[in-house]
PDB file of C-alpha atoms in Angstrom:
ATOM      1  CA  MET A   1      25.643  39.246  37.485  1.00 59.00           C
ATOM      2  CA  TYR A   2      26.593  36.079  35.655  1.00 61.00           C
ATOM      3  CA  GLN A   3      24.746  33.969  38.214  1.00 67.00           C
ATOM      4  CA  ARG A   4      21.642  36.078  37.769  1.00 66.00           C
ATOM      5  CA  GLN A   5      21.694  35.663  33.956  1.00 66.00           C
ATOM      6  CA  LYS A   6      22.239  31.946  34.348  1.00 64.00           C
ATOM      7  CA  PHE A   7      19.276  31.723  36.700  1.00 62.00           C
ATOM      8  CA  GLN A   8      17.075  33.705  34.302  1.00 68.00           C
ATOM      9  CA  MET A   9      18.101  31.504  31.354  1.00 65.00           C
ATOM     10  CA  TRP A  10      17.418  28.393  33.399  1.00 64.00           C
ATOM     11  CA  GLY A  11      13.965  29.740  34.210  1.00 67.00           C
ATOM     12  CA  LEU A  12      13.257  30.326  30.533  1.00 64.00           C
ATOM     13  CA  VAL A  13      14.571  26.934  29.458  1.00 61.00           C
ATOM     14  CA  SER A  14      12.738  25.022  32.154  1.00 66.00           C
ATOM     15  CA  GLY A  15       9.447  26.669  31.131  1.00 65.00           C
ATOM     16  CA  LEU A  16       9.592  25.247  27.590  1.00 64.00           C
ATOM     17  CA  SER A  17       7.077  22.580  26.703  1.00 65.00           C
ATOM     18  CA  GLN A  18       9.035  21.000  23.834  1.00 65.00           C
ATOM     19  CA  GLU A  19      12.186  19.019  24.342  1.00 67.00           C
ATOM     20  CA  VAL A  20      14.929  18.868  21.770  1.00 63.00           C
ATOM     21  CA  ALA A  21      16.658  15.571  21.123  1.00 68.00           C
ATOM     22  CA  VAL A  22      20.398  15.972  21.020  1.00 63.00           C
ATOM     23  CA  LYS A  23      22.319  13.563  18.831  1.00 68.00           C
ATOM     24  CA  PHE A  24      25.813  12.774  19.958  1.00 66.00           C
ATOM     25  CA  SER A  25      28.249  11.939  17.216  1.00 66.00           C
ATOM     26  CA  ALA A  26      30.505   9.861  19.404  1.00 68.00           C
ATOM     27  CA  ALA A  27      32.119   7.094  17.402  1.00 74.00           C
ATOM     28  CA  LYS A  28      30.874   3.744  18.656  1.00 78.00           C
ATOM     29  CA  LYS A  29      32.493   0.425  17.930  1.00 86.00           C
ATOM     30  CA  VAL A  30      30.278  -1.323  15.375  1.00 87.00           C
ATOM     31  CA  SER A  31      29.691  -5.021  15.774  1.00 92.00           C
ATOM     32  CA  PRO A  32      31.320  -7.196  13.093  1.00 92.00           C
ATOM     33  CA  LYS A  33      28.053  -9.100  12.690  1.00 95.00           C
ATOM     34  CA  ARG A  34      26.240  -5.823  12.010  1.00 93.00           C
ATOM     35  CA  ILE A  35      28.846  -4.898   9.400  1.00 92.00           C
ATOM     36  CA  ALA A  36      28.455  -8.317   7.745  1.00 94.00           C
ATOM     37  CA  ARG A  37      24.649  -8.002   7.701  1.00 94.00           C
ATOM     38  CA  LYS A  38      24.886  -4.531   6.190  1.00 92.00           C
ATOM     39  CA  ALA A  39      27.304  -5.735   3.510  1.00 89.00           C
ATOM     40  CA  ALA A  40      25.063  -8.708   2.689  1.00 89.00           C
ATOM     41  CA  SER A  41      22.017  -6.471   2.356  1.00 90.00           C
ATOM     42  CA  GLU A  42      23.927  -4.120   0.029  1.00 85.00           C
ATOM     43  CA  VAL A  43      24.985  -7.013  -2.190  1.00 81.00           C
ATOM     44  CA  LYS A  44      21.441  -8.385  -2.175  1.00 81.00           C
ATOM     45  CA  ARG A  45      19.981  -4.993  -3.088  1.00 81.00           C
ATOM     46  CA  LYS A  46      22.462  -4.474  -5.921  1.00 73.00           C
ATOM     47  CA  GLY A  47      21.914  -7.963  -7.268  1.00 66.00           C
ATOM     48  CA  VAL A  48      24.437  -9.157  -9.846  1.00 58.00           C
ATOM     49  CA  SER A  49      28.082  -8.383  -9.364  1.00 67.00           C
ATOM     50  CA  THR A  50      29.689  -8.191 -12.807  1.00 81.00           C
ATOM     51  CA  TYR A  51      28.851  -6.459 -16.059  1.00 85.00           C
ATOM     52  CA  ALA A  52      28.609  -9.785 -17.872  1.00 86.00           C
ATOM     53  CA  GLN A  53      26.092 -11.091 -15.343  1.00 85.00           C
ATOM     54  CA  GLU A  54      24.149  -7.833 -15.579  1.00 83.00           C
ATOM     55  CA  ALA A  55      24.051  -8.109 -19.385  1.00 88.00           C
ATOM     56  CA  LEU A  56      22.830 -11.712 -19.138  1.00 89.00           C
ATOM     57  CA  GLN A  57      20.176 -10.690 -16.629  1.00 88.00           C
ATOM     58  CA  LEU A  58      18.933  -7.887 -18.899  1.00 91.00           C
ATOM     59  CA  GLU A  59      18.796 -10.282 -21.864  1.00 95.00           C
ATOM     60  CA  TYR A  60      16.886 -12.813 -19.773  1.00 95.00           C
ATOM     61  CA  GLU A  61      14.345 -10.180 -18.689  1.00 94.00           C
ATOM     62  CA  LYS A  62      13.951  -9.004 -22.305  1.00 96.00           C
ATOM     63  CA  ARG A  63      13.224 -12.552 -23.520  1.00 97.00           C
ATOM     64  CA  LYS A  64      10.862 -13.100 -20.601  1.00 97.00           C
ATOM     65  CA  LYS A  65       8.873 -10.001 -21.582  1.00 96.00           C
ATOM     66  CA  GLU A  66       8.756 -11.102 -25.227  1.00 97.00           C
ATOM     67  CA  ARG A  67       7.508 -14.562 -24.199  1.00 97.00           C
ATOM     68  CA  ARG A  68       4.875 -12.981 -21.982  1.00 97.00           C
ATOM     69  CA  ASP A  69       3.665 -10.739 -24.826  1.00 97.00           C
ATOM     70  CA  ILE A  70       3.502 -13.648 -27.286  1.00 97.00           C
ATOM     71  CA  SER A  71       1.613 -15.776 -24.772  1.00 97.00           C
ATOM     72  CA  LYS A  72      -0.858 -12.963 -24.180  1.00 97.00           C
ATOM     73  CA  GLN A  73      -1.471 -12.538 -27.907  1.00 97.00           C
ATOM     74  CA  GLN A  74      -1.977 -16.290 -28.317  1.00 97.00           C
ATOM     75  CA  ARG A  75      -4.402 -16.366 -25.383  1.00 97.00           C
ATOM     76  CA  GLU A  76      -6.405 -13.479 -26.837  1.00 97.00           C
ATOM     77  CA  ALA A  77      -6.479 -15.138 -30.280  1.00 97.00           C
ATOM     78  CA  ASP A  78      -7.735 -18.396 -28.743  1.00 97.00           C
ATOM     79  CA  LYS A  79     -10.374 -16.498 -26.821  1.00 97.00           C
ATOM     80  CA  ALA A  80     -11.550 -14.699 -29.978  1.00 97.00           C
ATOM     81  CA  LEU A  81     -11.680 -17.992 -31.907  1.00 97.00           C
ATOM     82  CA  LYS A  82     -13.696 -19.617 -29.155  1.00 97.00           C
ATOM     83  CA  TRP A  83     -16.124 -16.666 -29.155  1.00 97.00           C
ATOM     84  CA  ASP A  84     -16.533 -16.868 -32.949  1.00 96.00           C
ATOM     85  CA  MET A  85     -17.230 -20.609 -32.726  1.00 96.00           C
ATOM     86  CA  LYS A  86     -19.818 -19.948 -30.036  1.00 96.00           C
ATOM     87  CA  LEU A  87     -21.571 -17.355 -32.221  1.00 94.00           C
ATOM     88  CA  GLN A  88     -21.485 -19.678 -35.239  1.00 93.00           C
ATOM     89  CA  LYS A  89     -22.977 -22.527 -33.208  1.00 92.00           C
ATOM     90  CA  ALA A  90     -25.769 -20.235 -31.957  1.00 91.00           C
ATOM     91  CA  LYS A  91     -26.569 -19.185 -35.564  1.00 90.00           C
ATOM     92  CA  GLU A  92     -26.708 -22.826 -36.687  1.00 89.00           C
ATOM     93  CA  LYS A  93     -29.216 -23.602 -33.936  1.00 88.00           C
ATOM     94  CA  HIS A  94     -31.536 -20.859 -35.202  1.00 86.00           C
ATOM     95  CA  ARG A  95     -31.116 -21.645 -38.890  1.00 78.00           C
ATOM     96  CA  GLY A  96     -33.711 -24.411 -39.161  1.00 71.00           C
ATOM     97  CA  HIS A  97     -36.639 -22.423 -37.790  1.00 61.00           C
TER      98      HIS A  97
END
């Protein structure tokens, strides 16, 4: 009887169209180079290593943003001044007529 059930199950399983990938959790020996690469990528992703360095980095980024904002404001002010001068020059050209 057991053989018959086994044969019937095999018939059902062999008729399936989808295969299931089986993952084995056998512990493999990991290459030391792979471990070193993984550790280096983790350090690179994290970035700075100490709280002091992290604080300095945050301060640097804050000042960088402030400089960028000031530069943008200055650029816009220069652009507006240039536009006003252009309008004034155009008015002066038409004034004598």
